[in-house]
Short mmCIF file of C-alpha atoms in Angstrom, two decimals:
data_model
loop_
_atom_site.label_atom_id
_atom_site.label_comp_id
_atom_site.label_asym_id
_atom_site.label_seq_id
_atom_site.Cartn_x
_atom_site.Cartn_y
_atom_site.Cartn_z
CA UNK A 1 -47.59 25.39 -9.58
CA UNK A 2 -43.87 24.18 -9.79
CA UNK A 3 -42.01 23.55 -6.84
CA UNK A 4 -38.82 23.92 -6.90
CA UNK A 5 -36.16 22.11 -4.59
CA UNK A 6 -33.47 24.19 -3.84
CA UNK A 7 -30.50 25.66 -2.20
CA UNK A 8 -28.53 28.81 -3.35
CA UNK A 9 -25.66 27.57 -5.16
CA UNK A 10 -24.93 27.56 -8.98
CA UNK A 11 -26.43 24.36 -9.86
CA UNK A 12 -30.03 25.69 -7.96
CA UNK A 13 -29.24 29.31 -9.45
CA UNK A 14 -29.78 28.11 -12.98
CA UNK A 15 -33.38 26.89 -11.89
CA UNK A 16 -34.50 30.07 -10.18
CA UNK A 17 -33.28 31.88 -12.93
CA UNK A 18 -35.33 30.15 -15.76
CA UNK A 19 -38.38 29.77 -13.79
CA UNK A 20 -38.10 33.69 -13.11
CA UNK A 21 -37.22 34.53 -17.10
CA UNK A 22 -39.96 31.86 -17.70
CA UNK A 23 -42.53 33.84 -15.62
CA UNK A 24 -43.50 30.47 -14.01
CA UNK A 25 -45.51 30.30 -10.88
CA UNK A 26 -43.40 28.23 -8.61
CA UNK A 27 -42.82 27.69 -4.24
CA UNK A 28 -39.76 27.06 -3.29
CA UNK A 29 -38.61 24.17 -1.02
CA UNK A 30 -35.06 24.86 0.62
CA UNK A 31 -33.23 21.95 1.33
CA UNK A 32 -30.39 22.61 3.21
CA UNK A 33 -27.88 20.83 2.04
CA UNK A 34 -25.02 21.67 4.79
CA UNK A 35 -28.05 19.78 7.29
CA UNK A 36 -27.84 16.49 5.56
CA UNK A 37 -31.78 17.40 4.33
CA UNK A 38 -30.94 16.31 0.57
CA UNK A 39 -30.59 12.52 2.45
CA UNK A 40 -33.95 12.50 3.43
CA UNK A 41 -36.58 10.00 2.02
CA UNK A 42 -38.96 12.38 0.96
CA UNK A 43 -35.94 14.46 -1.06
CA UNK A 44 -34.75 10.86 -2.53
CA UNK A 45 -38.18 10.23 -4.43
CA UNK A 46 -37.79 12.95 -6.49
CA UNK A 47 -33.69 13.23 -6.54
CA UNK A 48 -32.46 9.65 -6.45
CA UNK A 49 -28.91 11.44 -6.93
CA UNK A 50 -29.10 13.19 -3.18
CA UNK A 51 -28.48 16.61 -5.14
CA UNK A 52 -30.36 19.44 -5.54
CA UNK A 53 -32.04 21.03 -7.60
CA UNK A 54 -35.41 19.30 -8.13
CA UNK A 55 -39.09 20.26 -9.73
CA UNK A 56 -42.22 18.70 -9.02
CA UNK A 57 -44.81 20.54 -11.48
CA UNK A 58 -47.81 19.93 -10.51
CA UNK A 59 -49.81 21.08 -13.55
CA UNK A 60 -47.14 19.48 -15.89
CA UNK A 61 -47.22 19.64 -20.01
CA UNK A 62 -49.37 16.50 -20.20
CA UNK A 63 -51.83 18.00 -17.90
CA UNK A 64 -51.83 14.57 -15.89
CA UNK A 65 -50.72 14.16 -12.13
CA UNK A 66 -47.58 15.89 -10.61
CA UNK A 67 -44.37 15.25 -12.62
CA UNK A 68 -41.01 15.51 -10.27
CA UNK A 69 -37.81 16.05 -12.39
CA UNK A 70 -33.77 15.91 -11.09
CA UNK A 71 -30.63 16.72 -13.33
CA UNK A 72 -30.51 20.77 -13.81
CA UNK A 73 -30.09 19.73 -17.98
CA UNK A 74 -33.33 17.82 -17.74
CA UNK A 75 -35.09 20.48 -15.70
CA UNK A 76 -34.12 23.33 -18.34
CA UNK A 77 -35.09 21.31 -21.09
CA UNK A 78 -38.52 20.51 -19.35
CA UNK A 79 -38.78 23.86 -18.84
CA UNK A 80 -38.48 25.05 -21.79
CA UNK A 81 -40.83 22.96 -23.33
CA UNK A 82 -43.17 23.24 -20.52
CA UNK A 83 -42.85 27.48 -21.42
CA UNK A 84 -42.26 27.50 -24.73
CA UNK A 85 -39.22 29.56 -24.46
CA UNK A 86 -35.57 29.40 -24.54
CA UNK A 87 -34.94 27.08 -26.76
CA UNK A 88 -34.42 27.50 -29.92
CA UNK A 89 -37.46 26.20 -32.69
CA UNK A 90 -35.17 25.32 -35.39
CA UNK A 91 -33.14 22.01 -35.83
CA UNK A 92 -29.36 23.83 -36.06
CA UNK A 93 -30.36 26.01 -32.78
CA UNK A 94 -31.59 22.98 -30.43
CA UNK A 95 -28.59 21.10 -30.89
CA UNK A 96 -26.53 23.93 -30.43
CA UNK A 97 -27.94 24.66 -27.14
CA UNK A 98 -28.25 21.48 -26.25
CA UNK A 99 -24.45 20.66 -26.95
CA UNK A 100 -23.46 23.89 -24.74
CA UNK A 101 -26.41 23.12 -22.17
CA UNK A 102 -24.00 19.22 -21.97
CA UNK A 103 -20.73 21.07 -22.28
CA UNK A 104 -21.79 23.51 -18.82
CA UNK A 105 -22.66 20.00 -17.32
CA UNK A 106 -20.02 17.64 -18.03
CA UNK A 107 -17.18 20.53 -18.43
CA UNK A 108 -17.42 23.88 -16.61
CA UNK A 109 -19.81 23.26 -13.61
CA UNK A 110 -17.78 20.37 -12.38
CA UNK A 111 -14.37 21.18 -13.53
CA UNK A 112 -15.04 25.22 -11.62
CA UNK A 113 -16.74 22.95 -8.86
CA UNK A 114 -13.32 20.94 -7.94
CA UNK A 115 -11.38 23.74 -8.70
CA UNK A 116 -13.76 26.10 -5.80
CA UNK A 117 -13.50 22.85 -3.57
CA UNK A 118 -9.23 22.50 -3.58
CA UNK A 119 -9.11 26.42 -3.67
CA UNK A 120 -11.47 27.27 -1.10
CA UNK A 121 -12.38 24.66 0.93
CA UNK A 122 -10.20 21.38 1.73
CA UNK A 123 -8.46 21.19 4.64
CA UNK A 124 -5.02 20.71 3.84
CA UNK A 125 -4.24 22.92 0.50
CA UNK A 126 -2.92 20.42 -2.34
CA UNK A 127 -0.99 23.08 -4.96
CA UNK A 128 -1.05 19.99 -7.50
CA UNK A 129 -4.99 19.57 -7.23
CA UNK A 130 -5.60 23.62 -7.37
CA UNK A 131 -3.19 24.16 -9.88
CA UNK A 132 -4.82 20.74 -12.12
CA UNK A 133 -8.47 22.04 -11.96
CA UNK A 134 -7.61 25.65 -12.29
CA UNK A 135 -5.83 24.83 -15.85
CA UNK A 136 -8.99 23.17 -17.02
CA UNK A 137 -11.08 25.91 -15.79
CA UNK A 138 -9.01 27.95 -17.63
CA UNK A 139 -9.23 25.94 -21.14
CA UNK A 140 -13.00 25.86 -20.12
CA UNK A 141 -12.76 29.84 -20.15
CA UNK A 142 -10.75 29.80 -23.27
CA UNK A 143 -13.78 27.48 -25.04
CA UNK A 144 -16.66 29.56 -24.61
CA UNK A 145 -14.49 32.86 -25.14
CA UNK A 146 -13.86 31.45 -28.38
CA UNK A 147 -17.39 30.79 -29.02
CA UNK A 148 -19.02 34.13 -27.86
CA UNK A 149 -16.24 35.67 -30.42
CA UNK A 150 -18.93 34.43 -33.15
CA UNK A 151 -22.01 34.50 -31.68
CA UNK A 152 -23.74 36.93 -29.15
CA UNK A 153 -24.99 33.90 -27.11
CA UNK A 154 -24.15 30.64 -26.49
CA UNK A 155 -26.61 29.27 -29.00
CA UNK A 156 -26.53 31.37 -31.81
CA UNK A 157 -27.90 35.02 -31.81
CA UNK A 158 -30.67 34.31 -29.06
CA UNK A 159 -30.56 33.99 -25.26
CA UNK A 160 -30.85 30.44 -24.67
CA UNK A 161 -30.85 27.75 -21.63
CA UNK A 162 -27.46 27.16 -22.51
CA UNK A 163 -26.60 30.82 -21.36
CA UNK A 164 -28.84 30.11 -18.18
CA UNK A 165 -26.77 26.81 -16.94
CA UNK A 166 -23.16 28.41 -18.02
CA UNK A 167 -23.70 32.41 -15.91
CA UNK A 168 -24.56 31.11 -12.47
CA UNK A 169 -20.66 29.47 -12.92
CA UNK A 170 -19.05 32.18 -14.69
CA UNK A 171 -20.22 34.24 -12.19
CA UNK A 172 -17.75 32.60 -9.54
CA UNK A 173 -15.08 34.31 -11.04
CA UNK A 174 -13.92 36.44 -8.64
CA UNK A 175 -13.90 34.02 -5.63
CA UNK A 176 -11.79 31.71 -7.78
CA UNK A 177 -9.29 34.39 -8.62
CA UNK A 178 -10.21 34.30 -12.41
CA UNK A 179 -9.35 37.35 -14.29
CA UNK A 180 -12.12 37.91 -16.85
CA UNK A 181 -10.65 40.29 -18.62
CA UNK A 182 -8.41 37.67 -19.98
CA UNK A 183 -11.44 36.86 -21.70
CA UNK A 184 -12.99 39.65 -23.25
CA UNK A 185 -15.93 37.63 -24.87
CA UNK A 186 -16.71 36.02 -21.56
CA UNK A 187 -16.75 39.10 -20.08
CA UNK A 188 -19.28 40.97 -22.59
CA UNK A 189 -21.64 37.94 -22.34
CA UNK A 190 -21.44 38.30 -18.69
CA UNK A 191 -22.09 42.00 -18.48
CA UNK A 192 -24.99 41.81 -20.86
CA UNK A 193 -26.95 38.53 -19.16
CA UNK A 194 -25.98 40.33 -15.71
CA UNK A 195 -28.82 43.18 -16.72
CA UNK A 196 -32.05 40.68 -17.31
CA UNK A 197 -34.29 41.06 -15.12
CA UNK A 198 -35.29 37.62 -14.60
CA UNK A 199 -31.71 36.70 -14.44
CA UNK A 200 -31.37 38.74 -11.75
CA UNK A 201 -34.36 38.12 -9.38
CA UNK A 202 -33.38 34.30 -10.19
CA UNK A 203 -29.85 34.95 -9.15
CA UNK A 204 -31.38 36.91 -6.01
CA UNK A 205 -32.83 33.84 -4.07
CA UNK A 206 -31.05 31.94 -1.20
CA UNK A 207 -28.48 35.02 -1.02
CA UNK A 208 -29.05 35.48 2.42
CA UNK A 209 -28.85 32.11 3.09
CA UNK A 210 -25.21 31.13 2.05
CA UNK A 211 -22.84 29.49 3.95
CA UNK A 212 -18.95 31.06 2.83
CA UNK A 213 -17.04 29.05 5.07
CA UNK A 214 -18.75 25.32 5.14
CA UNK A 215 -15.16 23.73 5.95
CA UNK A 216 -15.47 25.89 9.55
CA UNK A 217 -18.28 23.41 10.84
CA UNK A 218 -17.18 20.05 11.41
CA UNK A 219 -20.82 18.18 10.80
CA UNK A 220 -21.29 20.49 7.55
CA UNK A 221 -17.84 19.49 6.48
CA UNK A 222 -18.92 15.96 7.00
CA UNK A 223 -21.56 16.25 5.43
CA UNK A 224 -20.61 18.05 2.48
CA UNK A 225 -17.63 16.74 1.93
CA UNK A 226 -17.52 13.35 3.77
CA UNK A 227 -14.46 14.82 5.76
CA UNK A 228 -14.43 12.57 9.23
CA UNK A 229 -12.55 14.26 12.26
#
């Protein structure tokens, strides 16, 4: 049994979503983030980074003791191992879903991330900040349109982890007023992954549990985004 650290947001969405594709037996452990809970000592032992997601797999690959992982990329790649799936067996496919499993990471998830945070939630609107993130999230777009021109999926011609990190972003489009059609490549990758079943049932968890409008509450403003009154 894997459990699985987690609150609904993109970086926990890619998680859900491989353990679900994975068929993985895993209990969930919300951590609500908006409470201050990913500060707590117990979360800190297995996330040192105060960030969710995190796995402890208690029946890991090594088949000794439980195993507690933190980093989405290192989770996926675990994960795959651990399954078996996902990842491609030869040498040209690994690296190339490893390079666009470190691209999502150090590109798109942080680059959409400041762009959602100036756009939608700080408290006095900056037009130079919005306008700065939104042109890199818009070369970001332009990337992986270029890439999906050539290849079916993000790796190569199979559904990969790379795919997994990269849809639980893409599919912020619309609150980040990002026309997709502008990028036509995006947009078929997005339709097709948006029909997996896995996908979906991993994309389904924490919905209820959102919080739209975190800059409304001063102590989850505070805590989310170290704003003081």
């Amino acid at each position: 049994m894997i459990d699985l650290y987690f609150a609904p947001t993109p970086n926990g969405w890619k998680i859900s979503v491989m353990l679900e594709e994975c068929g993985l037996d895993y209990n969930v452990k919300w951590v609500n983030i908006g409470a201050g809970e990913q500060f707590e000592p117990e979360f800190l032992a297995i996330s040192p980074n105060n960030r969710i997601p995190a796995i402890v797999d208690h029946d890991p690959i090594e088949g000794e003791g439980p195993i507690s992982v933190f980093e989405t990329g290192a989770i996926l790649l675990y994960l795959a191992n651990k399954a078996e799936k996902f990842l491609p067996l030869d040498l040209p496919g690994q690296i190339a879903a490893t390079e666009w499993l470190m691209w999502q990471m150090g590109g798109l998830g942080p680059m959409m991330g400041q762009h959602g945070h100036f756009k939608l939630y700080a408290p006095d609107r900056i037009a130079y900040a919005t306008e700065r993130y939104r042109n890199e999230v818009l070369r970001l777009f332009g990337v992986i349109d270029r890439r999906l021109a050539e290849h079916d999926y993000l790796a190569g011609s199979d559904y990969s982890i790379a795919d997994m990190a990269c849809f639980p972003w893409v599919q912020t489009y619309k609150r980040q007023e990002i026309n997709l059609s502008d990028f036509p490549n995006v947009q078929r990758w997005y339709e097709i992954l948006k029909q997996r079943e896995g996908l979906r049932r991993g994309m389904a968890l924490g919905r209820d549990k959102i919080n739209r409008n975190p800059q409304d509450d001063a102590e989850v403003r505070k805590t989310l985004f170290g704003i003081e009154e």
